[in-house]
Backbone as numpy.savetxt, mean C-alpha at the origin, in Angstrom:
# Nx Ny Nz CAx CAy CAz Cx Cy Cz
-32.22 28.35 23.55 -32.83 29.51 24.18 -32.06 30.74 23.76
-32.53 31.81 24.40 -31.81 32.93 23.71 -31.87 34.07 25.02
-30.51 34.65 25.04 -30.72 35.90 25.97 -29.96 36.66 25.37
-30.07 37.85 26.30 -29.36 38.77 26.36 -27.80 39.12 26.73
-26.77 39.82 26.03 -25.23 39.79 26.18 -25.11 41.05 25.89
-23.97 41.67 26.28 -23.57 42.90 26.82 -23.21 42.87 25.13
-23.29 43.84 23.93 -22.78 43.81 22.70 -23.04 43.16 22.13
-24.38 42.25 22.40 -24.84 41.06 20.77 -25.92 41.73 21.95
-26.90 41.59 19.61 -28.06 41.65 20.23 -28.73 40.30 20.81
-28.48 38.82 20.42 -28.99 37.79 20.73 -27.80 37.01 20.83
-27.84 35.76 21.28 -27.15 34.53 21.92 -27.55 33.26 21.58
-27.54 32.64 20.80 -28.36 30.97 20.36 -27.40 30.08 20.44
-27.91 29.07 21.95 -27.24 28.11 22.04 -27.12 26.95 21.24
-25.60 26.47 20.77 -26.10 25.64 19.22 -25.00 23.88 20.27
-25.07 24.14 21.47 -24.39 23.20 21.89 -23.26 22.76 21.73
-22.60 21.84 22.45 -20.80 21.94 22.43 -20.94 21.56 20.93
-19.38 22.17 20.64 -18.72 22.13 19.72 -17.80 21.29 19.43
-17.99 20.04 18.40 -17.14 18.64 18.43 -15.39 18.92 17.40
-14.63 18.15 18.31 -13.03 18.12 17.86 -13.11 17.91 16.78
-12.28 18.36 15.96 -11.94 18.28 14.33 -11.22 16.48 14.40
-11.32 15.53 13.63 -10.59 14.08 13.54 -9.44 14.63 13.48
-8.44 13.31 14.28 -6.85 13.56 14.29 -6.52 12.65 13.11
-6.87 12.84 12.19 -6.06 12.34 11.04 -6.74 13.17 9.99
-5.86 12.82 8.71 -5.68 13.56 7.16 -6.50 12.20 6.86
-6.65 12.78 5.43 -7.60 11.88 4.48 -7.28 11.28 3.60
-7.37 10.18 3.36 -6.40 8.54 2.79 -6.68 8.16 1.27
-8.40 8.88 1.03 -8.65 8.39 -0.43 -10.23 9.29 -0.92
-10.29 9.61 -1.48 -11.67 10.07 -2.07 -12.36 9.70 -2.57
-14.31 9.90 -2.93 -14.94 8.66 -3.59 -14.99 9.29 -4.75
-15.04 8.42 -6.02 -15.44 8.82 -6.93 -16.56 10.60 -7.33
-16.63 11.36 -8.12 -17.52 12.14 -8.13 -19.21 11.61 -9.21
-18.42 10.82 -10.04 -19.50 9.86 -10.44 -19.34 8.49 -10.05
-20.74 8.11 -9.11 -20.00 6.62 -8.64 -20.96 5.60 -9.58
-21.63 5.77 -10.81 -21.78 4.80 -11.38 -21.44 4.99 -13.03
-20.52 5.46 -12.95 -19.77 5.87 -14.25 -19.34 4.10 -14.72
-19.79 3.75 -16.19 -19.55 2.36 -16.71 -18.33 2.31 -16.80
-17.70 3.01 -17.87 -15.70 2.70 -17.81 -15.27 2.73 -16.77
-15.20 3.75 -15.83 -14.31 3.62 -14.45 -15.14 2.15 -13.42
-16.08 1.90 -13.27 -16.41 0.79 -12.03 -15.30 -0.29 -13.33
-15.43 -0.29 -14.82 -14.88 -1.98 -15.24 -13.37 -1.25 -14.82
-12.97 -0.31 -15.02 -11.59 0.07 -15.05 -11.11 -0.48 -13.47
-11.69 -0.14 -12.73 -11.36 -0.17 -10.83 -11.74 -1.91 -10.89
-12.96 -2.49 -11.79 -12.79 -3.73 -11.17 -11.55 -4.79 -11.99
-11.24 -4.28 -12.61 -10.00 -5.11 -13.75 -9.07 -4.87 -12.84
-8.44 -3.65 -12.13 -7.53 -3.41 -11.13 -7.26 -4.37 -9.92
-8.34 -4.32 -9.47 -8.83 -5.25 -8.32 -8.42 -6.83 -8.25
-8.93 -7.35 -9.62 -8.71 -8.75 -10.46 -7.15 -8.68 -10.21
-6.81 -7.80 -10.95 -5.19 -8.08 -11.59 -3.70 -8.04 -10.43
-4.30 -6.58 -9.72 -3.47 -7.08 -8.38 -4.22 -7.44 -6.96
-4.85 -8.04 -6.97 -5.11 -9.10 -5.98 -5.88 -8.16 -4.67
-6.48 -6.88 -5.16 -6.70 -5.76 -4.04 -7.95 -6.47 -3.17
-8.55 -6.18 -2.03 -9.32 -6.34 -1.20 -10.31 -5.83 -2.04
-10.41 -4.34 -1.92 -11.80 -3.62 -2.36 -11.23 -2.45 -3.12
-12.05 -1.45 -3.62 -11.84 -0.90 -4.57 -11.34 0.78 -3.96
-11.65 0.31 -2.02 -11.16 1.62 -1.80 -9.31 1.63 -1.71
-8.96 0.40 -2.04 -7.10 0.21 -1.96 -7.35 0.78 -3.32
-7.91 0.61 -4.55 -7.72 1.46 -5.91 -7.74 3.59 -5.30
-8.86 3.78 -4.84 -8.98 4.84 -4.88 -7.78 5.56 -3.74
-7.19 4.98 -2.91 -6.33 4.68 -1.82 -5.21 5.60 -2.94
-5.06 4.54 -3.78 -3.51 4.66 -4.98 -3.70 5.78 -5.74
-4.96 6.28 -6.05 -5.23 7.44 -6.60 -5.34 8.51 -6.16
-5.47 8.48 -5.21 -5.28 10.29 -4.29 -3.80 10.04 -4.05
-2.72 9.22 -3.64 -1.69 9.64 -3.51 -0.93 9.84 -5.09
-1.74 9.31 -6.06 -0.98 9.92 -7.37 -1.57 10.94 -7.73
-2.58 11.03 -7.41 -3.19 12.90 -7.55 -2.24 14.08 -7.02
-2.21 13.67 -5.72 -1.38 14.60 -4.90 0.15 14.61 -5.59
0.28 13.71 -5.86 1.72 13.80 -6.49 2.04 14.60 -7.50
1.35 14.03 -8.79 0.78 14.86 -10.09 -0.01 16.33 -9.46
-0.27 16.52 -8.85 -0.51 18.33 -7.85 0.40 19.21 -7.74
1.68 18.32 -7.51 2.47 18.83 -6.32 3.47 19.35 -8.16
3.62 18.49 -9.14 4.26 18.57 -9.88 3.74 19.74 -11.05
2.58 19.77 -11.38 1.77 20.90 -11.70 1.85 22.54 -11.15
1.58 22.21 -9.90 2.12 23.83 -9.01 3.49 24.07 -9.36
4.55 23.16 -9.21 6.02 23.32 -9.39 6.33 24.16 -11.35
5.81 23.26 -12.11 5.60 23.84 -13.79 4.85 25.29 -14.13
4.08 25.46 -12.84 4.00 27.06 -13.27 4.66 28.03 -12.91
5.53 27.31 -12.40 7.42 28.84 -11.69 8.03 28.18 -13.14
9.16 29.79 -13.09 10.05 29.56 -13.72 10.94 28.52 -13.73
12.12 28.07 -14.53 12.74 26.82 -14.60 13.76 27.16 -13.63
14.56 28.47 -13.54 15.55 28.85 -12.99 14.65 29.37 -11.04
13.53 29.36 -11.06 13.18 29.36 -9.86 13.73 28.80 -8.57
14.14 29.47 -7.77 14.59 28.17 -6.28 13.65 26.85 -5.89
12.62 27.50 -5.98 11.27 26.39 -5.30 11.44 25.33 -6.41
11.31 25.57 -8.03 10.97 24.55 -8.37 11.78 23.44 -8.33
13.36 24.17 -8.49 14.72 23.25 -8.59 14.88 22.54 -7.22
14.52 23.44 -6.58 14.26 22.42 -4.43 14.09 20.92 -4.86
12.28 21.39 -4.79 11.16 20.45 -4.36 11.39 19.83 -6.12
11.56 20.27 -6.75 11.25 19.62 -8.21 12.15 18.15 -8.18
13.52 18.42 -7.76 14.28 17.81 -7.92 14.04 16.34 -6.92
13.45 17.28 -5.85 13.25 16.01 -4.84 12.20 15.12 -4.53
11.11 16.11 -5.81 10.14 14.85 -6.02 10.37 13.44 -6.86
11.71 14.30 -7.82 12.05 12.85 -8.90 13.07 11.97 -8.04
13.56 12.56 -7.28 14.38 11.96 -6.43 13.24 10.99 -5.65
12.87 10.81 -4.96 11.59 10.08 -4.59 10.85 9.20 -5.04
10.55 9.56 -5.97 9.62 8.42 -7.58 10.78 7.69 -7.91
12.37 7.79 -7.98 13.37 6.98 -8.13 13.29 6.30 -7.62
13.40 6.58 -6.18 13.93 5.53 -5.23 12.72 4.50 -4.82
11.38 5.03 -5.42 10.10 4.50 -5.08 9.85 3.80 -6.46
10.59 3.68 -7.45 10.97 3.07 -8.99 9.45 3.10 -9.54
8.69 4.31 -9.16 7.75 4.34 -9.91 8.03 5.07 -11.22
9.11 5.87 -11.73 9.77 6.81 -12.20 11.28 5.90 -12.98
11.48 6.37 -14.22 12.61 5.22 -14.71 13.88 6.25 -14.15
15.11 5.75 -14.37 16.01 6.29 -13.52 16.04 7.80 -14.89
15.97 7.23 -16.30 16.20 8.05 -17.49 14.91 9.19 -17.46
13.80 9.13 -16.56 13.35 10.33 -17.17 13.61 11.19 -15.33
13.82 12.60 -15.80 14.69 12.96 -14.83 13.62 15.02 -15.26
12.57 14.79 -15.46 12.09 15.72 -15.83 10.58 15.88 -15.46
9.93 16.87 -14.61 8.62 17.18 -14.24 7.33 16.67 -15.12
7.68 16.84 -16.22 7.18 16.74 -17.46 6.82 15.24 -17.38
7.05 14.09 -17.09 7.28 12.50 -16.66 6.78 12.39 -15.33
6.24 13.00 -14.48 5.63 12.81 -13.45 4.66 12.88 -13.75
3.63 14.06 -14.84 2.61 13.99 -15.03 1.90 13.08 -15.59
2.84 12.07 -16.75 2.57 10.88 -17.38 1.97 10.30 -16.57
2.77 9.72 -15.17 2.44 8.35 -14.40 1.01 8.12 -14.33
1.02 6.49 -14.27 -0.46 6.24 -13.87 -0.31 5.14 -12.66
-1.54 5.18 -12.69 -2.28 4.16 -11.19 -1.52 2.96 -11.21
-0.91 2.10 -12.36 -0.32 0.91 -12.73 1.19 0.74 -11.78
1.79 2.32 -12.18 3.11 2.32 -11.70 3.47 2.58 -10.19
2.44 2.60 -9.95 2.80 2.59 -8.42 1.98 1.21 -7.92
1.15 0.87 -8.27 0.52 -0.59 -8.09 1.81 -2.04 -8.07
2.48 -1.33 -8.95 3.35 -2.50 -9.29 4.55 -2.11 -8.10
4.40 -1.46 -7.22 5.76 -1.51 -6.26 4.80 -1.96 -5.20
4.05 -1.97 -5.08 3.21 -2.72 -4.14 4.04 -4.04 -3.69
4.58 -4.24 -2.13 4.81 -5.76 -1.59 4.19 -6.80 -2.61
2.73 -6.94 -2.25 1.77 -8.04 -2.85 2.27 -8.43 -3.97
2.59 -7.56 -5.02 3.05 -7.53 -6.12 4.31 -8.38 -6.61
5.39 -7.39 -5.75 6.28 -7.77 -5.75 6.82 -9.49 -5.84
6.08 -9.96 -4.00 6.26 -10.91 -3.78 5.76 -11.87 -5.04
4.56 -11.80 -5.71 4.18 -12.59 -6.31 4.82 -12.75 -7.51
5.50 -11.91 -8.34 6.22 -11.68 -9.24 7.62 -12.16 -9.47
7.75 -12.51 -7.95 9.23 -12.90 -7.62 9.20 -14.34 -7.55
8.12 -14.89 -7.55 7.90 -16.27 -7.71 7.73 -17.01 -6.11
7.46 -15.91 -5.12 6.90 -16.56 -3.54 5.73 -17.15 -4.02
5.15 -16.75 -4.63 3.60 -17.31 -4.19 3.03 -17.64 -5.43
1.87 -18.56 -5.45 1.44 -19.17 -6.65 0.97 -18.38 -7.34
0.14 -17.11 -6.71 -1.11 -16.42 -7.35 -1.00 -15.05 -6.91
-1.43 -14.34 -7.25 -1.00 -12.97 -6.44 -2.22 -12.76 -5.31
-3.35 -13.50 -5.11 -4.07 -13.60 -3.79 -3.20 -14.52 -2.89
-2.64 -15.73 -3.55 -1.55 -16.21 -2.54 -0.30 -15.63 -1.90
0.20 -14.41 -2.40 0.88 -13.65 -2.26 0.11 -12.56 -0.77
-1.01 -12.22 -0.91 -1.68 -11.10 -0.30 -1.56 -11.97 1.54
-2.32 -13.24 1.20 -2.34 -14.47 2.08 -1.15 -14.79 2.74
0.27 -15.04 2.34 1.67 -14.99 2.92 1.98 -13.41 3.36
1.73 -12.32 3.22 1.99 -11.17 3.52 1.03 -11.16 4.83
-0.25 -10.98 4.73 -1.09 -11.05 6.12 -0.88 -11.87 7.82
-0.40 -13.27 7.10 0.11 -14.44 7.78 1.59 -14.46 7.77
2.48 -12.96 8.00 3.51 -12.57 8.58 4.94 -13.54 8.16
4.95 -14.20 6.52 5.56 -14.89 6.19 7.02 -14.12 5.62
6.08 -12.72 5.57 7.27 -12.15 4.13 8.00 -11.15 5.17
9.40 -10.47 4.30 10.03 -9.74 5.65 10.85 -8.96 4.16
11.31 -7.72 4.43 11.74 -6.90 4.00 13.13 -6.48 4.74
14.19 -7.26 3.91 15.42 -6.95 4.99 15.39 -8.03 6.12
15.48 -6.93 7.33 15.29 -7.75 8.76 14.01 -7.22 9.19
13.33 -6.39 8.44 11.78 -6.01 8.82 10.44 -7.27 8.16
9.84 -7.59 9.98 8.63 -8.42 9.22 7.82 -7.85 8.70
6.88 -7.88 7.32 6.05 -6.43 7.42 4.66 -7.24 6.99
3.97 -7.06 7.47 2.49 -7.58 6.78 1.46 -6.74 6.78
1.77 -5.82 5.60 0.81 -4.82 4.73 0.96 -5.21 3.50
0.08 -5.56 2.66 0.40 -6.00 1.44 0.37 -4.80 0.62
0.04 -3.26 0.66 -0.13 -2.31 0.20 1.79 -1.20 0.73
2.04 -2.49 1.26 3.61 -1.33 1.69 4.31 -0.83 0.38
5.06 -0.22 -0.34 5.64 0.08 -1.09 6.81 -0.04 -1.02
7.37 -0.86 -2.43 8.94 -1.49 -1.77 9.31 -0.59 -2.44
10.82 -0.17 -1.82 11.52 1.19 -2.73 12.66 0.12 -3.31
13.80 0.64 -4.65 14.67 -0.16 -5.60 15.23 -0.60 -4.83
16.00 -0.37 -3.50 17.09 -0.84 -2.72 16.85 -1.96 -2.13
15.00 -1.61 -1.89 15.03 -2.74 -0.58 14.60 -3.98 -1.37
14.01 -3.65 -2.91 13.86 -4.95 -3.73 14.39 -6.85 -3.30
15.56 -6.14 -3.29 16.53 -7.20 -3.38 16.68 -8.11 -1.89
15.99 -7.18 -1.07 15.73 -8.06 0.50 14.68 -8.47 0.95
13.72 -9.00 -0.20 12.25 -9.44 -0.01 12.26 -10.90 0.10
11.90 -11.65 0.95 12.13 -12.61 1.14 11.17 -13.72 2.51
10.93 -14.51 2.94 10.72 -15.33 3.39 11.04 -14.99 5.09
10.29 -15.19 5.95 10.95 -14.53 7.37 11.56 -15.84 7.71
12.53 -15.37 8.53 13.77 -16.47 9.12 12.47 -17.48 9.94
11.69 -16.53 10.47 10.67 -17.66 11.79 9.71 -18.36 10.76
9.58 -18.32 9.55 8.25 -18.70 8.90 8.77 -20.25 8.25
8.01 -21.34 8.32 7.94 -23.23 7.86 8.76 -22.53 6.80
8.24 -21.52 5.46 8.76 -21.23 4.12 10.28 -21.06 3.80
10.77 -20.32 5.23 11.83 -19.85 5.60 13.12 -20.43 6.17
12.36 -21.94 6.56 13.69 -22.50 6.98 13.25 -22.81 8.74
11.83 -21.73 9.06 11.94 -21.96 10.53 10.68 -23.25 11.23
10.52 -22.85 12.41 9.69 -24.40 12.32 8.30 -24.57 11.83
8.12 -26.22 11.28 7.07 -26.21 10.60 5.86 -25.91 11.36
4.43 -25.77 10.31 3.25 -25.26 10.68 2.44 -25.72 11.65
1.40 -25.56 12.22 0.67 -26.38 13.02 0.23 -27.81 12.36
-0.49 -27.31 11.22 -1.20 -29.27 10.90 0.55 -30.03 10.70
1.67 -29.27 9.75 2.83 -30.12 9.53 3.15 -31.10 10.90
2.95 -30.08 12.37 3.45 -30.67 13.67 2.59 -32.08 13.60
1.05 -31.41 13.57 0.12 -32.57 13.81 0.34 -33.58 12.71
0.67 -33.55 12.03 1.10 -34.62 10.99 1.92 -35.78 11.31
3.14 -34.77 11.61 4.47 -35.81 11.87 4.18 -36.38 13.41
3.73 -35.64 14.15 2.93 -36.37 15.51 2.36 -37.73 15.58
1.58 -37.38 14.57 0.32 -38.94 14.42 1.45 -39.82 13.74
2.17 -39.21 12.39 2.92 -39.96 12.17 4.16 -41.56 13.29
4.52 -40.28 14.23 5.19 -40.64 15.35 4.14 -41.87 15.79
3.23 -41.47 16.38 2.37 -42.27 17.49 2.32 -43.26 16.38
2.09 -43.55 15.69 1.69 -45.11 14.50 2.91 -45.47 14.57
4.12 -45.26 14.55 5.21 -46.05 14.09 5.19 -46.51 15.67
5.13 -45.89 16.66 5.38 -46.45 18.10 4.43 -47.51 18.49
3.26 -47.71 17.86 1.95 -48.43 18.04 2.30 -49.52 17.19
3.09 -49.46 15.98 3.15 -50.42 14.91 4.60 -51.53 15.62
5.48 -50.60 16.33 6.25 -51.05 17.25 5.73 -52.01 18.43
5.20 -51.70 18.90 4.66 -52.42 20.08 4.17 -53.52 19.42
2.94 -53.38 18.51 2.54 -54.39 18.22 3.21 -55.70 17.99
4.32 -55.32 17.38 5.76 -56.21 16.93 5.75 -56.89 18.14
């Protein structure tokens, strides 16, 4: 409807006005979504590390966009600039410790290189499977979900977590998991159970 207001000439009710979402945005779709090279490119990805769907590909690609962004804005200041030597420094500092980045290239110029691969490969899932936990790298995804794998003294079951160089070396098997040393699985119980009951039955019989 429409009335009258002291200083507008008209008033049009357009009804409440809805909250902006409390979160940022995780991945973008394609701008061509039936482009032939990119669907085989995203589905070879998929194949190779063991991804769910193709939005964990596009997932990995907005945060290397943003990255490669962030490194671009920084290359158009001067070299002797404050900002770029800041943030410049502490983006390679970052890609180090996130070993998507070799320790030897130590230059802006090497951020722009990276691709989708090098951060795929710090992927948990990855990791684990590479390290020889798991048969397959879907068997890998499968022990990560089913809360087998632990990082340190952290249990973590995201197979998309990103292991940084340090924590490499503390990927491992959770203390509570059959794999680990802790107690065996449900069918293992039911196993050695029945097992039990036959030797006690084979007893008696005696």
């Amino acid at each position: 409807y429409q009335r009258r207001v002291r200083g507008f000439s008209s008033f049009r009710f357009q009804g409440p006005i809805m909250p902006r979402p409390n979160y940022s945005r995780t991945y973008t779709t394609p701008r061509r979504p039936f482009e032939k090279e990119r669907l085989d490119q995203e589905l070879k990805l998929v194949g190779e590390y063991g991804l769910k769907n193709k939005r964990e590909v596009w997932r990995v690609k907005y945060v290397l966009g943003r990255i490669r962004k962030a490194a671009r804005e920084l290359l158009t200041l001067d070299e002797k600039h404050p900002k770029r030597l800041l943030e410049g420094a502490a983006l390679i500092r970052r890609l180090h410790r996130m070993g998507a980045l070799d320790e030897s290239k130590n230059k802006l110029d090497y951020v722009l290189g990276l691709k989708i691969q090098d951060l795929l490969e710090r992927r948990l899932q990855t990791i684990v499977f590479k390290r020889g936990y798991a048969k397959s790298i879907h068997h890998a995804r499968v022990l990560i979900r089913q809360r087998h794998i632990r990082v340190g003294k952290q249990l973590v079951n995201v197979p998309s977590f990103l292991v940084r160089v340090d924590s490499q070396k503390h990927v491992g098997f959770s203390l509570n998991s059959p794999y680990g040393g802790g107690r065996p699985g449900r069918n293992k119980r039911k196993k050695l159970k029945s097992g039990d009951d036959g030797d006690a039955k084979g007893e008696e019989d005696e």
